[in-house]
mmCIF file of C-alpha atoms in Angstrom:
data_model
loop_
_atom_site.group_PDB
_atom_site.id
_atom_site.type_symbol
_atom_site.label_atom_id
_atom_site.label_comp_id
_atom_site.label_asym_id
_atom_site.label_seq_id
_atom_site.Cartn_x
_atom_site.Cartn_y
_atom_site.Cartn_z
ATOM 1 C CA MET S 942 -48.129 95.947 220.398
ATOM 2 C CA GLN S 943 -49.012 94.451 217.113
ATOM 3 C CA ALA S 944 -47.578 94.758 213.516
ATOM 4 C CA THR S 945 -47.733 92.984 210.223
ATOM 5 C CA ALA S 946 -44.861 92.461 207.663
ATOM 6 C CA ARG S 947 -45.079 91.213 204.137
ATOM 7 C CA ALA S 948 -41.675 89.063 202.400
ATOM 8 C CA GLN S 949 -40.850 87.876 199.299
ATOM 9 C CA PRO S 950 -38.881 84.571 199.523
ATOM 10 C CA ASN S 951 -35.875 84.970 197.477
ATOM 11 C CA ILE S 952 -34.248 82.126 194.926
ATOM 12 C CA ALA S 953 -30.507 81.867 194.843
ATOM 13 C CA LEU S 954 -28.710 82.050 191.546
ATOM 14 C CA ILE S 955 -25.168 81.462 193.495
ATOM 15 C CA LYS S 956 -26.517 78.729 196.098
ATOM 16 C CA TYR S 957 -26.215 78.515 199.935
ATOM 17 C CA TRP S 958 -25.330 74.943 201.077
ATOM 18 C CA GLY S 959 -23.496 74.265 204.436
ATOM 19 C CA LYS S 960 -22.546 75.645 207.498
ATOM 20 C CA ARG S 961 -19.566 77.206 209.273
ATOM 21 C CA ASP S 962 -21.025 77.487 212.266
ATOM 22 C CA THR S 963 -24.203 75.770 213.403
ATOM 23 C CA ILE S 964 -24.423 77.887 216.036
ATOM 24 C CA ARG S 965 -25.089 80.589 214.821
ATOM 25 C CA ASN S 966 -26.347 79.457 211.681
ATOM 26 C CA LEU S 967 -23.576 80.964 209.510
ATOM 27 C CA PRO S 968 -23.238 80.053 205.876
ATOM 28 C CA ALA S 969 -20.470 77.968 204.711
ATOM 29 C CA VAL S 970 -20.004 79.756 201.521
ATOM 30 C CA GLY S 971 -21.694 83.103 200.280
ATOM 31 C CA SER S 972 -24.654 83.670 197.703
ATOM 32 C CA ILE S 973 -26.435 85.628 195.543
ATOM 33 C CA SER S 974 -30.114 85.559 195.131
ATOM 34 C CA ILE S 975 -32.971 87.293 193.497
ATOM 35 C CA THR S 976 -35.740 88.312 195.436
ATOM 36 C CA LEU S 977 -39.069 87.306 193.543
ATOM 37 C CA GLU S 978 -42.280 89.757 193.463
ATOM 38 C CA SER S 979 -45.662 87.756 193.211
ATOM 39 C CA LEU S 980 -44.918 85.027 195.925
ATOM 40 C CA TYR S 981 -44.910 86.419 199.299
ATOM 41 C CA THR S 982 -45.766 85.543 203.017
ATOM 42 C CA GLU S 983 -47.838 88.246 205.347
ATOM 43 C CA THR S 984 -47.122 87.601 209.342
ATOM 44 C CA ALA S 985 -48.906 89.581 211.860
ATOM 45 C CA VAL S 986 -47.303 89.544 215.502
ATOM 46 C CA ALA S 987 -49.035 90.412 218.204
ATOM 47 C CA PHE S 988 -47.599 90.151 222.149
ATOM 48 C CA ASP S 989 -50.051 89.662 224.325
ATOM 49 C CA ASP S 990 -49.172 89.609 228.269
ATOM 50 C CA SER S 991 -52.307 87.354 228.757
ATOM 51 C CA LEU S 992 -50.805 84.472 226.807
ATOM 52 C CA SER S 993 -48.716 81.468 228.684
ATOM 53 C CA THR S 994 -46.961 80.456 225.837
ATOM 54 C CA ASP S 995 -46.631 81.793 221.767
ATOM 55 C CA GLU S 996 -49.426 80.404 219.348
ATOM 56 C CA LEU S 997 -48.586 79.911 215.429
ATOM 57 C CA PHE S 998 -50.992 79.387 212.797
ATOM 58 C CA ILE S 999 -49.663 79.155 209.187
ATOM 59 C CA ASN S 1000 -52.247 79.517 206.613
ATOM 60 C CA GLY S 1001 -55.404 79.110 209.013
ATOM 61 C CA ALA S 1002 -54.118 75.892 210.409
ATOM 62 C CA ALA S 1003 -52.146 75.367 214.252
ATOM 63 C CA ALA S 1004 -48.106 74.875 213.538
ATOM 64 C CA GLN S 1005 -46.888 73.303 216.675
ATOM 65 C CA GLU S 1006 -44.019 71.638 214.947
ATOM 66 C CA ALA S 1007 -43.059 75.086 213.387
ATOM 67 C CA LEU S 1008 -43.076 76.854 216.533
ATOM 68 C CA PRO S 1009 -39.960 76.203 218.554
ATOM 69 C CA ARG S 1010 -37.610 78.264 215.887
ATOM 70 C CA ILE S 1011 -40.481 80.936 215.259
ATOM 71 C CA SER S 1012 -39.931 81.695 219.393
ATOM 72 C CA ARG S 1013 -36.354 81.516 219.210
ATOM 73 C CA CYS S 1014 -36.575 84.184 216.424
ATOM 74 C CA LEU S 1015 -38.725 86.243 218.457
ATOM 75 C CA ASP S 1016 -36.271 85.905 221.292
ATOM 76 C CA SER S 1017 -33.266 86.809 219.141
ATOM 77 C CA VAL S 1018 -35.942 90.454 218.572
ATOM 78 C CA GLY S 1019 -37.522 90.978 222.087
ATOM 79 C CA GLY S 1020 -35.272 88.905 224.213
ATOM 80 C CA GLU S 1021 -36.395 85.900 226.389
ATOM 81 C CA ARG S 1022 -38.423 87.881 228.815
ATOM 82 C CA ARG S 1023 -40.542 89.342 226.187
ATOM 83 C CA ALA S 1024 -44.379 88.971 226.590
ATOM 84 C CA ARG S 1025 -45.808 85.700 224.264
ATOM 85 C CA ALA S 1026 -47.214 86.410 221.011
ATOM 86 C CA ARG S 1027 -49.584 85.302 218.866
ATOM 87 C CA ILE S 1028 -48.324 84.558 215.066
ATOM 88 C CA THR S 1029 -50.354 84.856 212.247
ATOM 89 C CA SER S 1030 -48.834 83.459 208.709
ATOM 90 C CA GLU S 1031 -50.039 83.394 205.092
ATOM 91 C CA THR S 1032 -48.753 82.456 202.394
ATOM 92 C CA ASN S 1033 -49.636 82.201 198.547
ATOM 93 C CA PHE S 1034 -47.559 79.395 197.650
ATOM 94 C CA PRO S 1035 -46.631 75.778 199.189
ATOM 95 C CA VAL S 1036 -44.881 75.524 202.182
ATOM 96 C CA ALA S 1037 -41.755 73.763 203.081
ATOM 97 C CA ALA S 1038 -41.769 72.379 199.585
ATOM 98 C CA GLY S 1039 -38.726 74.341 197.966
ATOM 99 C CA LEU S 1040 -39.948 77.591 197.173
ATOM 100 C CA ALA S 1041 -38.028 79.278 199.920
ATOM 101 C CA SER S 1042 -40.944 79.615 202.387
ATOM 102 C CA SER S 1043 -38.677 79.713 205.493
ATOM 103 C CA ALA S 1044 -36.825 82.355 203.818
ATOM 104 C CA SER S 1045 -39.798 84.786 203.597
ATOM 105 C CA GLY S 1046 -41.400 83.356 206.493
ATOM 106 C CA PHE S 1047 -38.791 84.455 209.254
ATOM 107 C CA ALA S 1048 -37.785 87.701 207.157
ATOM 108 C CA ALA S 1049 -41.685 88.822 208.010
ATOM 109 C CA VAL S 1050 -41.270 87.759 211.850
ATOM 110 C CA VAL S 1051 -38.560 89.285 212.453
ATOM 111 C CA VAL S 1052 -39.607 92.725 210.508
ATOM 112 C CA ALA S 1053 -43.483 92.696 212.348
ATOM 113 C CA ALA S 1054 -41.896 91.877 215.352
ATOM 114 C CA ASP S 1055 -39.527 94.748 215.451
ATOM 115 C CA ALA S 1056 -42.242 97.230 214.587
ATOM 116 C CA ALA S 1057 -44.179 95.604 216.917
ATOM 117 C CA LEU S 1058 -42.129 95.936 219.762
ATOM 118 C CA GLY S 1059 -41.280 99.524 218.553
ATOM 119 C CA LEU S 1060 -37.425 98.436 218.896
ATOM 120 C CA GLY S 1061 -36.092 100.581 215.320
ATOM 121 C CA ALA S 1062 -33.737 98.073 214.436
ATOM 122 C CA SER S 1063 -31.586 98.623 211.458
ATOM 123 C CA VAL S 1064 -32.519 96.503 207.970
ATOM 124 C CA ASP S 1065 -28.927 94.994 208.730
ATOM 125 C CA GLU S 1066 -29.569 94.123 212.147
ATOM 126 C CA LEU S 1067 -32.854 92.211 210.972
ATOM 127 C CA ALA S 1068 -31.086 90.278 208.363
ATOM 128 C CA THR S 1069 -28.547 89.111 210.960
ATOM 129 C CA LEU S 1070 -31.628 88.077 213.330
ATOM 130 C CA ALA S 1071 -33.277 86.799 210.378
ATOM 131 C CA GLY S 1072 -30.453 84.568 209.293
ATOM 132 C CA GLN S 1073 -29.991 82.958 212.496
ATOM 133 C CA ALA S 1074 -33.038 81.356 212.256
ATOM 134 C CA SER S 1075 -32.795 80.467 208.756
ATOM 135 C CA GLY S 1076 -29.732 81.249 206.090
ATOM 136 C CA SER S 1077 -31.399 82.575 203.388
ATOM 137 C CA ALA S 1078 -34.009 84.393 205.204
ATOM 138 C CA ALA S 1079 -31.280 87.231 205.334
ATOM 139 C CA ARG S 1080 -31.333 88.267 201.817
ATOM 140 C CA SER S 1081 -35.116 88.309 201.866
ATOM 141 C CA LEU S 1082 -34.807 91.797 203.609
ATOM 142 C CA TYR S 1083 -33.552 93.116 200.671
ATOM 143 C CA GLY S 1084 -34.468 93.345 197.182
ATOM 144 C CA GLY S 1085 -33.433 92.704 193.468
ATOM 145 C CA PHE S 1086 -30.098 90.912 193.103
ATOM 146 C CA VAL S 1087 -28.849 90.294 196.577
ATOM 147 C CA GLU S 1088 -25.640 89.064 197.451
ATOM 148 C CA LEU S 1089 -24.640 87.570 201.175
ATOM 149 C CA ALA S 1090 -21.317 87.972 201.732
ATOM 150 C CA ASN S 1091 -19.186 85.932 204.860
ATOM 151 C CA LEU S 1092 -17.363 88.024 207.275
ATOM 152 C CA ASP S 1093 -15.041 86.650 209.931
ATOM 153 C CA ASP S 1094 -17.379 87.680 212.532
ATOM 154 C CA GLY S 1095 -20.927 87.289 210.596
ATOM 155 C CA ILE S 1096 -22.535 88.257 207.692
ATOM 156 C CA GLU S 1097 -23.039 90.964 205.440
ATOM 157 C CA VAL S 1098 -25.753 91.322 203.219
ATOM 158 C CA ALA S 1099 -26.549 93.877 200.295
ATOM 159 C CA THR S 1100 -28.718 94.343 197.155
ATOM 160 C CA ILE S 1101 -26.293 94.707 194.309
ATOM 161 C CA ARG S 1102 -28.356 95.784 191.798
ATOM 162 C CA GLU S 1103 -32.143 97.556 191.871
ATOM 163 C CA PRO S 1104 -35.227 94.991 190.414
ATOM 164 C CA ASP S 1105 -35.992 97.532 188.369
ATOM 165 C CA SER S 1106 -32.608 97.786 186.499
ATOM 166 C CA TRP S 1107 -32.513 94.571 184.991
ATOM 167 C CA PRO S 1108 -36.011 93.331 185.151
ATOM 168 C CA LEU S 1109 -35.388 89.423 184.645
ATOM 169 C CA ARG S 1110 -38.709 87.273 184.920
ATOM 170 C CA VAL S 1111 -39.070 83.975 186.613
ATOM 171 C CA VAL S 1112 -41.573 80.785 185.859
ATOM 172 C CA VAL S 1113 -41.579 78.828 188.968
ATOM 173 C CA ALA S 1114 -42.868 75.103 187.770
ATOM 174 C CA ILE S 1115 -44.866 73.340 190.649
ATOM 175 C CA THR S 1116 -44.148 69.638 190.836
ATOM 176 C CA SER S 1117 -45.192 68.929 194.378
ATOM 177 C CA ASP S 1118 -47.012 70.487 197.251
ATOM 178 C CA ALA S 1119 -45.716 68.036 199.575
ATOM 179 C CA ARG S 1120 -43.251 68.885 201.911
ATOM 180 C CA LYS S 1121 -39.542 67.773 201.705
ATOM 181 C CA PRO S 1122 -38.343 64.592 202.922
ATOM 182 C CA VAL S 1123 -35.675 65.675 204.892
ATOM 183 C CA GLY S 1124 -35.073 69.866 206.060
ATOM 184 C CA SER S 1125 -32.304 71.598 204.372
ATOM 185 C CA GLY S 1126 -30.332 72.271 207.416
ATOM 186 C CA GLU S 1127 -30.357 68.304 208.129
ATOM 187 C CA ALA S 1128 -29.279 67.842 204.705
ATOM 188 C CA MET S 1129 -26.604 70.461 204.833
ATOM 189 C CA GLU S 1130 -25.008 68.366 207.682
ATOM 190 C CA ARG S 1131 -24.852 65.337 206.197
ATOM 191 C CA SER S 1132 -23.274 66.811 203.045
ATOM 192 C CA ARG S 1133 -20.598 68.552 205.106
ATOM 193 C CA GLU S 1134 -19.858 65.234 206.709
ATOM 194 C CA SER S 1135 -20.364 62.538 204.389
ATOM 195 C CA SER S 1136 -20.038 63.796 200.424
ATOM 196 C CA PRO S 1137 -16.570 63.523 199.020
ATOM 197 C CA PHE S 1138 -17.342 66.320 196.794
ATOM 198 C CA TYR S 1139 -18.348 69.223 199.511
ATOM 199 C CA GLY S 1140 -15.113 70.244 199.997
ATOM 200 C CA ARG S 1141 -14.659 71.119 196.309
ATOM 201 C CA TRP S 1142 -18.117 72.743 196.614
ATOM 202 C CA ILE S 1143 -16.224 75.482 199.234
ATOM 203 C CA GLU S 1144 -13.115 75.980 197.143
ATOM 204 C CA ASP S 1145 -14.839 76.898 194.115
ATOM 205 C CA GLN S 1146 -17.814 79.100 194.948
ATOM 206 C CA ALA S 1147 -15.843 82.481 194.838
ATOM 207 C CA VAL S 1148 -14.783 82.205 191.526
ATOM 208 C CA ASP S 1149 -18.784 81.597 190.726
ATOM 209 C CA LEU S 1150 -19.542 84.359 192.974
ATOM 210 C CA ASP S 1151 -17.150 86.989 191.136
ATOM 211 C CA THR S 1152 -18.387 85.023 187.540
ATOM 212 C CA ALA S 1153 -22.293 85.970 188.552
ATOM 213 C CA ARG S 1154 -21.389 89.481 189.938
ATOM 214 C CA SER S 1155 -19.617 90.383 186.920
ATOM 215 C CA ALA S 1156 -22.400 88.884 184.696
ATOM 216 C CA ILE S 1157 -25.259 90.860 186.615
ATOM 217 C CA ALA S 1158 -23.272 94.047 187.096
ATOM 218 C CA SER S 1159 -22.867 94.067 182.954
ATOM 219 C CA ARG S 1160 -26.348 92.486 182.199
ATOM 220 C CA ASP S 1161 -24.766 89.403 180.597
ATOM 221 C CA PHE S 1162 -27.535 87.099 180.351
ATOM 222 C CA SER S 1163 -25.728 84.147 178.761
ATOM 223 C CA ALA S 1164 -22.936 84.448 181.594
ATOM 224 C CA LEU S 1165 -25.305 84.693 184.104
ATOM 225 C CA ALA S 1166 -27.380 81.923 182.602
ATOM 226 C CA GLU S 1167 -24.028 79.325 182.663
ATOM 227 C CA VAL S 1168 -23.059 79.850 186.041
ATOM 228 C CA ALA S 1169 -26.198 79.883 187.233
ATOM 229 C CA GLU S 1170 -27.275 76.419 186.311
ATOM 230 C CA HIS S 1171 -23.781 74.973 186.984
ATOM 231 C CA ASN S 1172 -23.813 75.936 190.686
ATOM 232 C CA CYS S 1173 -27.302 74.424 191.032
ATOM 233 C CA LEU S 1174 -26.322 71.380 189.065
ATOM 234 C CA LYS S 1175 -23.161 71.035 191.940
ATOM 235 C CA MET S 1176 -25.447 71.904 194.462
ATOM 236 C CA HIS S 1177 -27.629 68.947 193.852
ATOM 237 C CA LEU S 1178 -24.383 66.849 193.415
ATOM 238 C CA VAL S 1179 -22.981 67.008 196.811
ATOM 239 C CA MET S 1180 -26.335 66.203 198.131
ATOM 240 C CA TRP S 1181 -26.572 63.016 196.447
ATOM 241 C CA ALA S 1182 -23.082 61.886 197.160
ATOM 242 C CA SER S 1183 -24.020 62.532 201.147
ATOM 243 C CA ARG S 1184 -24.528 59.494 203.110
ATOM 244 C CA PRO S 1185 -27.359 58.795 203.134
ATOM 245 C CA PRO S 1186 -27.903 60.904 199.680
ATOM 246 C CA ALA S 1187 -30.684 63.867 199.907
ATOM 247 C CA MET S 1188 -32.354 63.746 196.693
ATOM 248 C CA TYR S 1189 -35.401 66.564 196.480
ATOM 249 C CA TRP S 1190 -36.312 66.013 192.328
ATOM 250 C CA ASN S 1191 -38.750 64.388 191.013
ATOM 251 C CA ALA S 1192 -39.965 62.847 187.282
ATOM 252 C CA ALA S 1193 -41.228 66.241 186.561
ATOM 253 C CA THR S 1194 -38.017 68.042 187.752
ATOM 254 C CA LEU S 1195 -36.074 66.495 185.065
ATOM 255 C CA ALA S 1196 -38.927 66.801 182.664
ATOM 256 C CA CYS S 1197 -38.551 70.788 183.189
ATOM 257 C CA MET S 1198 -34.959 70.829 183.252
ATOM 258 C CA ASN S 1199 -35.184 69.329 179.672
ATOM 259 C CA THR S 1200 -37.964 71.828 178.771
ATOM 260 C CA VAL S 1201 -35.618 74.454 179.841
ATOM 261 C CA ARG S 1202 -33.072 73.272 177.797
ATOM 262 C CA ASP S 1203 -34.885 72.660 174.525
ATOM 263 C CA LEU S 1204 -36.148 76.451 175.098
ATOM 264 C CA ARG S 1205 -32.624 77.473 174.703
ATOM 265 C CA ALA S 1206 -31.110 75.087 172.336
ATOM 266 C CA SER S 1207 -34.391 77.208 169.904
ATOM 267 C CA GLY S 1208 -32.803 80.321 170.513
ATOM 268 C CA HIS S 1209 -34.974 81.544 174.038
ATOM 269 C CA ALA S 1210 -32.986 83.544 176.951
ATOM 270 C CA VAL S 1211 -33.878 81.116 179.775
ATOM 271 C CA PHE S 1212 -32.108 79.130 182.346
ATOM 272 C CA PHE S 1213 -33.038 77.033 185.160
ATOM 273 C CA THR S 1214 -32.048 76.852 188.944
ATOM 274 C CA ILE S 1215 -33.391 74.298 191.520
ATOM 275 C CA ASP S 1216 -33.410 74.689 195.375
ATOM 276 C CA ALA S 1217 -33.490 71.827 197.847
ATOM 277 C CA GLY S 1218 -36.753 70.890 196.772
ATOM 278 C CA PRO S 1219 -38.270 69.540 193.434
ATOM 279 C CA GLN S 1220 -39.636 72.959 192.103
ATOM 280 C CA VAL S 1221 -37.295 74.519 189.090
ATOM 281 C CA LYS S 1222 -37.485 77.912 188.743
ATOM 282 C CA ALA S 1223 -37.048 78.996 185.005
ATOM 283 C CA VAL S 1224 -34.934 82.695 184.782
ATOM 284 C CA CYS S 1225 -35.586 84.382 181.706
ATOM 285 C CA LEU S 1226 -35.770 87.586 179.976
ATOM 286 C CA PRO S 1227 -38.959 89.355 179.599
ATOM 287 C CA ASP S 1228 -39.263 88.891 175.692
ATOM 288 C CA ASP S 1229 -39.310 85.003 176.568
ATOM 289 C CA GLU S 1230 -41.855 84.688 179.377
ATOM 290 C CA ALA S 1231 -44.273 84.006 177.533
ATOM 291 C CA ALA S 1232 -42.570 80.950 175.382
ATOM 292 C CA VAL S 1233 -41.202 79.784 178.662
ATOM 293 C CA ARG S 1234 -44.549 79.903 180.799
ATOM 294 C CA GLU S 1235 -46.444 77.978 177.788
ATOM 295 C CA ALA S 1236 -43.702 75.040 177.524
ATOM 296 C CA LEU S 1237 -43.406 74.713 181.323
ATOM 297 C CA VAL S 1238 -47.315 74.190 181.371
ATOM 298 C CA ASN S 1239 -47.206 71.879 179.081
ATOM 299 C CA THR S 1240 -44.767 69.465 180.900
ATOM 300 C CA ASN S 1241 -45.610 66.456 182.006
ATOM 301 C CA GLY S 1242 -45.800 66.324 186.012
ATOM 302 C CA VAL S 1243 -45.988 70.069 186.283
ATOM 303 C CA THR S 1244 -48.956 71.174 188.714
ATOM 304 C CA ASP S 1245 -49.008 74.678 188.659
ATOM 305 C CA VAL S 1246 -47.061 77.565 186.976
ATOM 306 C CA ARG S 1247 -46.342 80.753 189.115
ATOM 307 C CA VAL S 1248 -44.599 84.011 186.736
ATOM 308 C CA SER S 1249 -43.045 86.710 188.893
ATOM 309 C CA GLY S 1250 -40.676 89.399 188.348
ATOM 310 C CA LEU S 1251 -37.826 90.751 191.082
ATOM 311 C CA GLY S 1252 -39.652 92.486 193.774
ATOM 312 C CA ALA S 1253 -38.698 94.687 196.943
ATOM 313 C CA GLY S 1254 -37.212 93.537 200.793
ATOM 314 C CA ALA S 1255 -39.278 92.774 203.538
ATOM 315 C CA ARG S 1256 -41.217 95.486 205.036
ATOM 316 C CA ARG S 1257 -44.037 96.470 207.499
ATOM 317 C CA ILE S 1258 -47.728 97.037 206.066
ATOM 318 C CA GLU S 1259 -50.738 98.185 206.985
ATOM 319 C CA VAL S 1260 -53.796 96.032 207.415
#
């Protein structure tokens, strides 16, 4: 009754921000993301009747604070009367720092738990369970370009373009390894309750989704760059206008944005996107990867740079 799964974080190009149902953790808007290849979470789940409570270790350390959400996620997979479990998770990138570690983490948990219990749930079913724990985790069950659509009674997630059919590159500029000052869930509720721009954010999302979907279908990089950057900035504006505001950027975040703008002005095909954290993801065409990486490495305040292609969805692995 044990299994290991690997899942990659996904980076939203058309963002998800806000919930329409906090009980079922349903997003207020649809979203489109890309699943990364070289960043990953590997999680082993071992059910053991001798355990009196679940145990969670992340990167070798006990993680009691994160355990309640993981336990609820395991309950959704195996039922509340399941055996207790020992969960061991390892990541090769900073946790809770704006790099979608919760997305890859919960995606890996549901895949490993399902495999350990021999339940044989479908990918769609596992995506729904992962999404109940972390809204963006549903997208990490799928590879390449992924769209999460809102339905009246839930969500629908699917790959809309395979990773190798448009092999974009992502250069991740890490500007801080520190945990976020406020979690995304709490910040979303602040925005819904107090931001004067939240309603317009909801209203405009359908247009942005249509524009991005069309750009991905036709491999129109310029069109995707324009809508993705604009959508990112709108989301952060909603956060900043909340009471109290949720501000995740630091000086290096702004410096990286300027670096990307300068690269584009000099003819490179690149755009930035930023999730709820200070890290900047520069999405570019393969021929521009080296120039983008070099420029971000030399940007003040950048502590590390990771480069990735587009990858596959969460899956069981043999260890």
